[in-house]
PDB file of C-alpha atoms in Angstrom:
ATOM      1  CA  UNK A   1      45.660 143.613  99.405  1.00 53.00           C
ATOM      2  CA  UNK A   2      49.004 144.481  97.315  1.00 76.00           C
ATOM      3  CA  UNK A   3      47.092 144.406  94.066  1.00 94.00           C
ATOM      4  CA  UNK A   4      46.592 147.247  91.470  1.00 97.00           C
ATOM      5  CA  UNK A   5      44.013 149.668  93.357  1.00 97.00           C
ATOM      6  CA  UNK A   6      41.747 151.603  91.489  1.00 98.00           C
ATOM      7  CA  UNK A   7      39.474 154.394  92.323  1.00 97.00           C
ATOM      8  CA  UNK A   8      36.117 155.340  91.969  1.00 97.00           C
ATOM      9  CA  UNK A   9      34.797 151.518  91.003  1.00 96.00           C
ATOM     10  CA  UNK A  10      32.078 153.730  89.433  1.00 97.00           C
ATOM     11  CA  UNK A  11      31.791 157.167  88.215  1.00 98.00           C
ATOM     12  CA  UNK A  12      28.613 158.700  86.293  1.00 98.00           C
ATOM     13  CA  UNK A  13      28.839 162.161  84.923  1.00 98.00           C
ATOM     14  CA  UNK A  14      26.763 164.282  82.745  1.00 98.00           C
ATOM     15  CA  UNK A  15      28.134 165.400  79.079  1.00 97.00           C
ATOM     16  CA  UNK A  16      30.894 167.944  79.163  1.00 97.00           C
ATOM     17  CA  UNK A  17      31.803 167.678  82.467  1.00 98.00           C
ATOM     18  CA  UNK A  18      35.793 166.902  83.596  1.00 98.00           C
ATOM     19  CA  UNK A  19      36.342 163.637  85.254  1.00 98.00           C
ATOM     20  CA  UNK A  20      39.539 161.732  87.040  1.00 98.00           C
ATOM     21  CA  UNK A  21      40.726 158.671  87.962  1.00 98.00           C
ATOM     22  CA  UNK A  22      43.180 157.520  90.155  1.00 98.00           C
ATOM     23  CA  UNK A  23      45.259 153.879  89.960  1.00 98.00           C
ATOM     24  CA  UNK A  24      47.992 152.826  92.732  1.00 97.00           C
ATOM     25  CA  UNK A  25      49.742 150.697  91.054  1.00 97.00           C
ATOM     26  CA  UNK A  26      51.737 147.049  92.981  1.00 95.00           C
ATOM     27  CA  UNK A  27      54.456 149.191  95.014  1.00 92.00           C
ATOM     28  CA  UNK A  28      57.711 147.460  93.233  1.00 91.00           C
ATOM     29  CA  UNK A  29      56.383 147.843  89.446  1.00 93.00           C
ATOM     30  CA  UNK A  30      58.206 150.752  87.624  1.00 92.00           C
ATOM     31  CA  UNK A  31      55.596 150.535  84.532  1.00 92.00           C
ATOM     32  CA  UNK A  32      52.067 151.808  85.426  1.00 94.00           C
ATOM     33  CA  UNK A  33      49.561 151.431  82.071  1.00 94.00           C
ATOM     34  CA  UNK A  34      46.058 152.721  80.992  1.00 96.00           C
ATOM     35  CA  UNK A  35      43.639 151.031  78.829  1.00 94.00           C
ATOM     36  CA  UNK A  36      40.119 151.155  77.761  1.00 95.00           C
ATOM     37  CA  UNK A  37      37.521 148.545  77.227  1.00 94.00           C
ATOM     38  CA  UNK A  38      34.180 148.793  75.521  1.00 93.00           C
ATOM     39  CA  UNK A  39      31.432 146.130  76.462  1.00 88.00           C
ATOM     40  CA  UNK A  40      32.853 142.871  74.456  1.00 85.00           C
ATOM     41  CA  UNK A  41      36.308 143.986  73.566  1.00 87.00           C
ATOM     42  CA  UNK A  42      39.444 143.008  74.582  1.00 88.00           C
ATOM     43  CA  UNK A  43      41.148 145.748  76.715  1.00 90.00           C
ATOM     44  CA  UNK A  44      42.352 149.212  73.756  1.00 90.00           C
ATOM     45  CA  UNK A  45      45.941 150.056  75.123  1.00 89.00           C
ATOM     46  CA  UNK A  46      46.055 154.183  75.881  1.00 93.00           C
ATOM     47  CA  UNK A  47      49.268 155.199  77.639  1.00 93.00           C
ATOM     48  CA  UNK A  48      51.853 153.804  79.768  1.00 91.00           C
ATOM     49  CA  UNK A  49      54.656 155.447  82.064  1.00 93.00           C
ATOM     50  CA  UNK A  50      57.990 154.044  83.404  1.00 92.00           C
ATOM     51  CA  UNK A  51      58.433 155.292  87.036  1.00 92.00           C
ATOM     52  CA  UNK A  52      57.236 159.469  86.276  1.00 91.00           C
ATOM     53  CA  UNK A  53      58.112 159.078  82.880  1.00 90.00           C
ATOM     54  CA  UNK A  54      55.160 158.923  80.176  1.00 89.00           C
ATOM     55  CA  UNK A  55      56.971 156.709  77.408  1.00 88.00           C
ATOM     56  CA  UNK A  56      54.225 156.609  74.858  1.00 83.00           C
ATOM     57  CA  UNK A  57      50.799 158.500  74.530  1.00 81.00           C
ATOM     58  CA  UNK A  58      50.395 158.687  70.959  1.00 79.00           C
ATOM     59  CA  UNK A  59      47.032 155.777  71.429  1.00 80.00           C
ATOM     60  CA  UNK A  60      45.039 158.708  73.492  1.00 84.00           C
ATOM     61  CA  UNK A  61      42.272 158.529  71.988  1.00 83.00           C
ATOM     62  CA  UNK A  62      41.857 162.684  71.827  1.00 89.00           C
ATOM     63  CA  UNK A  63      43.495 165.482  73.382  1.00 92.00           C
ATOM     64  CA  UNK A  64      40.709 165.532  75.994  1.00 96.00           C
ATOM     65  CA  UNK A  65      42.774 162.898  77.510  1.00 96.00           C
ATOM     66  CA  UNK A  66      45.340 163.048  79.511  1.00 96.00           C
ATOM     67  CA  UNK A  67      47.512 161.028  81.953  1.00 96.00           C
ATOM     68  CA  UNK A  68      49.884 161.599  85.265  1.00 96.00           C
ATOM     69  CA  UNK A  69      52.263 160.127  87.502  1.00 96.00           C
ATOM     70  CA  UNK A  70      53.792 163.032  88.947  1.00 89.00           C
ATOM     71  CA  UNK A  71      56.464 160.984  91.635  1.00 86.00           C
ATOM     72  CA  UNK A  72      56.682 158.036  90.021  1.00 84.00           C
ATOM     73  CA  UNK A  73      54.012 156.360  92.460  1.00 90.00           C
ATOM     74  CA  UNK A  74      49.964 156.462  91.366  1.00 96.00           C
ATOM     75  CA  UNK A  75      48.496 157.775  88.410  1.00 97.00           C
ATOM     76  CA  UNK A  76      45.581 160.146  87.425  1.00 97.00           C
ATOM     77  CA  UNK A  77      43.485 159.530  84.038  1.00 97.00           C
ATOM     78  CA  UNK A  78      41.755 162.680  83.016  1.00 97.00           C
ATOM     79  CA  UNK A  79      39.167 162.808  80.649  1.00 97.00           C
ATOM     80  CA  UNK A  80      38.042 166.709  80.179  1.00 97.00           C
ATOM     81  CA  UNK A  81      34.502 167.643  78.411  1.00 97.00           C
ATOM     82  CA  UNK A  82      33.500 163.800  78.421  1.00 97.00           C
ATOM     83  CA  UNK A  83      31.215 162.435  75.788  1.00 96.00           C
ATOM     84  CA  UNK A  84      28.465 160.100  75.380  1.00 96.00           C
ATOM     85  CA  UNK A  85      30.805 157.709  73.444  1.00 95.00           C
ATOM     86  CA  UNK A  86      33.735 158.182  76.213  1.00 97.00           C
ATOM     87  CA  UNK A  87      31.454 155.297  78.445  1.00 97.00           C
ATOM     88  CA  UNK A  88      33.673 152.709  79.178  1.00 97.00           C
ATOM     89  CA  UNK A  89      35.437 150.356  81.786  1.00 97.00           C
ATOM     90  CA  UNK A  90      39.455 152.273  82.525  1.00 98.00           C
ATOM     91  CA  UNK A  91      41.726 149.569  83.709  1.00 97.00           C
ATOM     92  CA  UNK A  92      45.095 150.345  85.144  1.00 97.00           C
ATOM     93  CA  UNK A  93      47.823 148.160  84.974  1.00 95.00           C
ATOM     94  CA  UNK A  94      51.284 147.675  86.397  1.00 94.00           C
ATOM     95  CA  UNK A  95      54.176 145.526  85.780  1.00 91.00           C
ATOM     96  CA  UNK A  96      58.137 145.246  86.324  1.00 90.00           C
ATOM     97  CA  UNK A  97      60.286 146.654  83.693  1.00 84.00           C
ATOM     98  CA  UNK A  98      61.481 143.225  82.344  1.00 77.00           C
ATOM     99  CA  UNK A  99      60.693 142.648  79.039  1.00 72.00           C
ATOM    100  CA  UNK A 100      58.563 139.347  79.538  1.00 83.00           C
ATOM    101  CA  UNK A 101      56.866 140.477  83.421  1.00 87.00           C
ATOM    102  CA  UNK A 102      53.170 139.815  83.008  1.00 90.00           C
ATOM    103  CA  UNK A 103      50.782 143.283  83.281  1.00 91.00           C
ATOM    104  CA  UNK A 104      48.879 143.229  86.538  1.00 94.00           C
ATOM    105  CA  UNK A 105      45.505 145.096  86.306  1.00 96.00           C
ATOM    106  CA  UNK A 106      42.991 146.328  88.631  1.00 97.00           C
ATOM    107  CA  UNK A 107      39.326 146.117  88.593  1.00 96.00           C
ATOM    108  CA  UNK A 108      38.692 149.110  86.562  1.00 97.00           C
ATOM    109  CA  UNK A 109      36.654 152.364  87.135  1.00 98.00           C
ATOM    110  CA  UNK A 110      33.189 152.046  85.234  1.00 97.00           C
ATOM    111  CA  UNK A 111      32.813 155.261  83.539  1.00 98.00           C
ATOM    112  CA  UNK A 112      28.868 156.076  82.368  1.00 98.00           C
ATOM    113  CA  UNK A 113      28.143 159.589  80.806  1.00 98.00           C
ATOM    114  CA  UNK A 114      24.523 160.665  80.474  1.00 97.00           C
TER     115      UNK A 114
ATOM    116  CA  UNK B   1      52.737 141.353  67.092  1.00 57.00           C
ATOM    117  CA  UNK B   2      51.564 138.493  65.905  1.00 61.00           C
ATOM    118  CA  UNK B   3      47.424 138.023  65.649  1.00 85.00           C
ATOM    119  CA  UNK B   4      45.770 135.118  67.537  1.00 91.00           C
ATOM    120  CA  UNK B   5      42.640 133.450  67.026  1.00 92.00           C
ATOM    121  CA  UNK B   6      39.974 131.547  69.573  1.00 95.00           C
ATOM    122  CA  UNK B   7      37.160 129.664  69.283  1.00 96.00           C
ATOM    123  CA  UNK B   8      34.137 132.096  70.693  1.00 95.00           C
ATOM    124  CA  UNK B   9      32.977 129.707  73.189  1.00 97.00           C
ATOM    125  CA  UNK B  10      33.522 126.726  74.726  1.00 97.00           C
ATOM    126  CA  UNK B  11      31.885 124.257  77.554  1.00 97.00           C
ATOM    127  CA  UNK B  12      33.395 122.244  79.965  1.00 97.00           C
ATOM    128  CA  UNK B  13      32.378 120.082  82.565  1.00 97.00           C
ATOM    129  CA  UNK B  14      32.961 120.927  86.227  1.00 97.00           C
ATOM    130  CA  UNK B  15      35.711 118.605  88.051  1.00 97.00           C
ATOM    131  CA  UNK B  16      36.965 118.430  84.491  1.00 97.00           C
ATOM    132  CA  UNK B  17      39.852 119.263  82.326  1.00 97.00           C
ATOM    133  CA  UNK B  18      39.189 122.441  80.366  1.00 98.00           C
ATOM    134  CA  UNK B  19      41.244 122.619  76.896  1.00 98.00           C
ATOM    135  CA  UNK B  20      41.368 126.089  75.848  1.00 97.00           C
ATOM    136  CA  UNK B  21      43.089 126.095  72.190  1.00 97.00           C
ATOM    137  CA  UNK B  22      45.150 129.596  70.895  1.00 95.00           C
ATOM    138  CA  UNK B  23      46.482 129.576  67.189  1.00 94.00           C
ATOM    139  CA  UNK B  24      49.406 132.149  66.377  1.00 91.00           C
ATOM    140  CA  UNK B  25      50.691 130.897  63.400  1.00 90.00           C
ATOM    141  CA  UNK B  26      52.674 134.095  62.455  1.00 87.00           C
ATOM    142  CA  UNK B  27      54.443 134.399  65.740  1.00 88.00           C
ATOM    143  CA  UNK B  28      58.371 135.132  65.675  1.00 85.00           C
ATOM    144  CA  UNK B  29      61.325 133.807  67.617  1.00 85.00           C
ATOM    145  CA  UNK B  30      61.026 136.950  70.338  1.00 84.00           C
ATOM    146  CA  UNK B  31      57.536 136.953  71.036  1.00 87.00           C
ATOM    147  CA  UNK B  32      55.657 135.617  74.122  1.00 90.00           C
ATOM    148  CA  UNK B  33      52.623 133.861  74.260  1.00 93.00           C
ATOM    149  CA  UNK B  34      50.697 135.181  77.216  1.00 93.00           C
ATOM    150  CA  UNK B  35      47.388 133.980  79.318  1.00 96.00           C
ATOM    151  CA  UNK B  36      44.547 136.359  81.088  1.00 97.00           C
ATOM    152  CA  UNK B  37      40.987 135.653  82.104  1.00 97.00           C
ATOM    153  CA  UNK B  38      38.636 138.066  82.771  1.00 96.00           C
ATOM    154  CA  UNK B  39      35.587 137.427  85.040  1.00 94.00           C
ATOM    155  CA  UNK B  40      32.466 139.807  83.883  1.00 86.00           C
ATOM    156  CA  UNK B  41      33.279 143.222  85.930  1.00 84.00           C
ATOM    157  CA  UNK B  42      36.316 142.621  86.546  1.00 92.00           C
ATOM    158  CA  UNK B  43      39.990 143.708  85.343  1.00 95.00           C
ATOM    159  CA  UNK B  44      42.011 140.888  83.022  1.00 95.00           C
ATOM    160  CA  UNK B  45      43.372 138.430  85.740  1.00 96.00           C
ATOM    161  CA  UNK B  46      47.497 137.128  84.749  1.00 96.00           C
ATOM    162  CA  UNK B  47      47.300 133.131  84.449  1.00 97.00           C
ATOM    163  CA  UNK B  48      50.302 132.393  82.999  1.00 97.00           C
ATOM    164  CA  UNK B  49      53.117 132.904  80.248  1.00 95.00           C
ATOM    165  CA  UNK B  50      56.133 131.112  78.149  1.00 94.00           C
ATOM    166  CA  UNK B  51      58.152 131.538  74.827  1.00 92.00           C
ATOM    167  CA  UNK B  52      58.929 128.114  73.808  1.00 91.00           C
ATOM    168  CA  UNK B  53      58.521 125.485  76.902  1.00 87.00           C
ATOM    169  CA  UNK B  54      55.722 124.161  78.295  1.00 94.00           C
ATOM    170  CA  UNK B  55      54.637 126.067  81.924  1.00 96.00           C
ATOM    171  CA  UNK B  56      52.919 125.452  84.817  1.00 97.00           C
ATOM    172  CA  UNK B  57      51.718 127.362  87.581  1.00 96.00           C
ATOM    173  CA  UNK B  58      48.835 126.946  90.587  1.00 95.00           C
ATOM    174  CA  UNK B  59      46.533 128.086  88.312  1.00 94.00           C
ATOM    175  CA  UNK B  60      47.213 126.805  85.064  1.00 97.00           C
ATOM    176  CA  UNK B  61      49.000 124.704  82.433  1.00 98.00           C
ATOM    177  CA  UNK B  62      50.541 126.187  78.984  1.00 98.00           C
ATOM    178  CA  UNK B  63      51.342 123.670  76.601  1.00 97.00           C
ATOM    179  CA  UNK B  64      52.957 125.348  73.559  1.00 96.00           C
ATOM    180  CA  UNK B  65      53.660 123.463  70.562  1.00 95.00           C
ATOM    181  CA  UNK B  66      57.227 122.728  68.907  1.00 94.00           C
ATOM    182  CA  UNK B  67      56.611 125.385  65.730  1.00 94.00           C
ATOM    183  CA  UNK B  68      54.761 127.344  68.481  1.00 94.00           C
ATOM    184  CA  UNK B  69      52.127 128.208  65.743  1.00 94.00           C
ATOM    185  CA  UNK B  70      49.643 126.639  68.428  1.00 95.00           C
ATOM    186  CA  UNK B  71      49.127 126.739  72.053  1.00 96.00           C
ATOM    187  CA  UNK B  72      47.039 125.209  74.300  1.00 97.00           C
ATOM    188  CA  UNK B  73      45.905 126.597  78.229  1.00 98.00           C
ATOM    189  CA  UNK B  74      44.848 123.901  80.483  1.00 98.00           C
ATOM    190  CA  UNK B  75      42.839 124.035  83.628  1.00 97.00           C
ATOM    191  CA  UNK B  76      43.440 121.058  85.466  1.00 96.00           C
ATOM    192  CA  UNK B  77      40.276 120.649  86.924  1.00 94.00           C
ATOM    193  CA  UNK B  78      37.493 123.522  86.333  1.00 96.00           C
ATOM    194  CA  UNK B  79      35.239 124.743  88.652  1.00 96.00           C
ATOM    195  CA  UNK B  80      32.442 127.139  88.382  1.00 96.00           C
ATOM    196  CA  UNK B  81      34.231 130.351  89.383  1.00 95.00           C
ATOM    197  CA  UNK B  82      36.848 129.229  86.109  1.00 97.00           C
ATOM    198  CA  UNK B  83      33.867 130.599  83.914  1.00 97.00           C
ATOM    199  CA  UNK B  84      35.220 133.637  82.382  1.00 97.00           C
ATOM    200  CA  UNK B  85      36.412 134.725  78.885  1.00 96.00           C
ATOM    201  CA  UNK B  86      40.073 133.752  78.273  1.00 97.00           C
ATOM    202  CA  UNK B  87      42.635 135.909  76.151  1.00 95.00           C
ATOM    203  CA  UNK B  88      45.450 134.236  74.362  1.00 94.00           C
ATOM    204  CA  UNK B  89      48.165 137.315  73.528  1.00 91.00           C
ATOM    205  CA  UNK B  90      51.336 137.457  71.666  1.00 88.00           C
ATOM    206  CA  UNK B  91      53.661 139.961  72.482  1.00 83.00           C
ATOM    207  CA  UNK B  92      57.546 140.851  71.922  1.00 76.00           C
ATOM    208  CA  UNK B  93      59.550 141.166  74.690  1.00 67.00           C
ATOM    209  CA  UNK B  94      60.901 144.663  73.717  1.00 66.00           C
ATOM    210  CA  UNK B  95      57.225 145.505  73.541  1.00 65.00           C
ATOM    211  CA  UNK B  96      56.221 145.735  76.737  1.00 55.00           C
ATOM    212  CA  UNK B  97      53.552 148.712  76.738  1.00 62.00           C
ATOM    213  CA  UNK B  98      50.991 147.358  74.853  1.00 67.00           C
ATOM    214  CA  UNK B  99      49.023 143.946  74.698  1.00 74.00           C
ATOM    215  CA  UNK B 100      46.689 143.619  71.512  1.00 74.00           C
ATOM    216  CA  UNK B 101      43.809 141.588  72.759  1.00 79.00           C
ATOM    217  CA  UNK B 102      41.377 139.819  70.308  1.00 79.00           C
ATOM    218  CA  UNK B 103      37.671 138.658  71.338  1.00 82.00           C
ATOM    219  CA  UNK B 104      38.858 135.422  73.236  1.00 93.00           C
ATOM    220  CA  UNK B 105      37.134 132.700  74.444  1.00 96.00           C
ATOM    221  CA  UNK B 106      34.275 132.764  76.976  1.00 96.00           C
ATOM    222  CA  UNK B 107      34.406 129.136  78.553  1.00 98.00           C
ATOM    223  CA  UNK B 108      31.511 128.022  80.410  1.00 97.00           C
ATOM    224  CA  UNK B 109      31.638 125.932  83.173  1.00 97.00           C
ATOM    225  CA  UNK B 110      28.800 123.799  83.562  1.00 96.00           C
ATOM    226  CA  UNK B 111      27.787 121.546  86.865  1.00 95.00           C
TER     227      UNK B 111
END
């Protein structure tokens, strides 16, 4: 599968803990992306990179996030002292650098906090 | 970027054409109309895009209109596993980074 691989599908946590996530983006795309979606929304843009690059983070939704792409290749998503109201689907996305390539996403990583 | 609007729902018929209309009446000269679907636990699946011309692809058509204030995705022939909600986007093509999705439309495909 050459898709956008994501990792853990699921991932439930108690309040304040630190959690990660970890997105392999399609091997040729230079732009790796991070969203958020909430049970019947459309997908909340959060951060994308172009190759190591982080190009625009200012739609983090606090400073308890954070994102990583240290060569250029995957991509971490940190959330630290997570929240009831941090409970969410994380999709990852990946695309080519020109202007009109379509995003590719994965399947997401499920986040529940109790 | 210009704001779309959906109908909430729709039904279609399986074996049947499913018309899946997109209005973007304040979209400019540079901007994109673009085509997901997303199938419930799943990420946003890429169906199809264009700027001004009508496109087709294995999955899909795109008929865009000749103000391209309107837009219209067509599944040839719908099957059960086309139920999903469908997003109609418009983005710029310097804008890469970030899609704004609205609520789309969650098309039902009935036997």
């Amino acid at each position: 599968d050459t898709g956008v691989s994501q990792d853990p599908r699921h991932k439930i946590t108690k309040r304040g803990q630190n959690v990660t996530f970890r997105c392999d983006p399609i091997s040729e795309h230079n732009r790796l992306y991070w969203y958020r979606q909430t049970l019947g929304q459309g997908p909340e843009f959060l951060t994308y990179f172009q190759n190591e690059a982080q190009l625009e983070k200012s739609r983090l939704l606090s400073d308890r996030f954070s994102a990583e792409r240290p060569k250029g290749s995957f991509s971490t998503l940190e959330i630290q002292r997570t929240e009831q109201g941090d409970s969410a689907m994380y999709l990852c996305a990946s695309s080519l650098v020109e202007g009109s390539s379509p995003l590719h996403f994965g399947n997401g990583t499920r986040l529940t906090v109790t | 970027d210009a704001k779309t609007t959906q109908p909430p729902s729709m039904d279609c018929a399986e074996g049947r054409a499913a018309n899946l209309p997109c209005n973007h009446s304040t979209i400019s000269g540079n901007e994109y109309v673009y085509w997901y679907r997303q199938i419930h636990s799943q990420g946003p699946q890429y169906i199809i895009h264009g700027l001004k011309n009508n496109e087709t692809n294995e999955m899909a058509s795109l008929i865009i209109t000749e103000d391209r204030k309107s837009s219209t995705l067509i599944l040839p022939h719908a099957t059960l596993r086309d139920t999903a909600v469908y997003y109609c986007i418009v983005k710029r093509m310097d804008s890469n980074y970030q899609l704004i999705w609205g609520a789309g439309t969650k098309l039902i495909i009935k036997p």
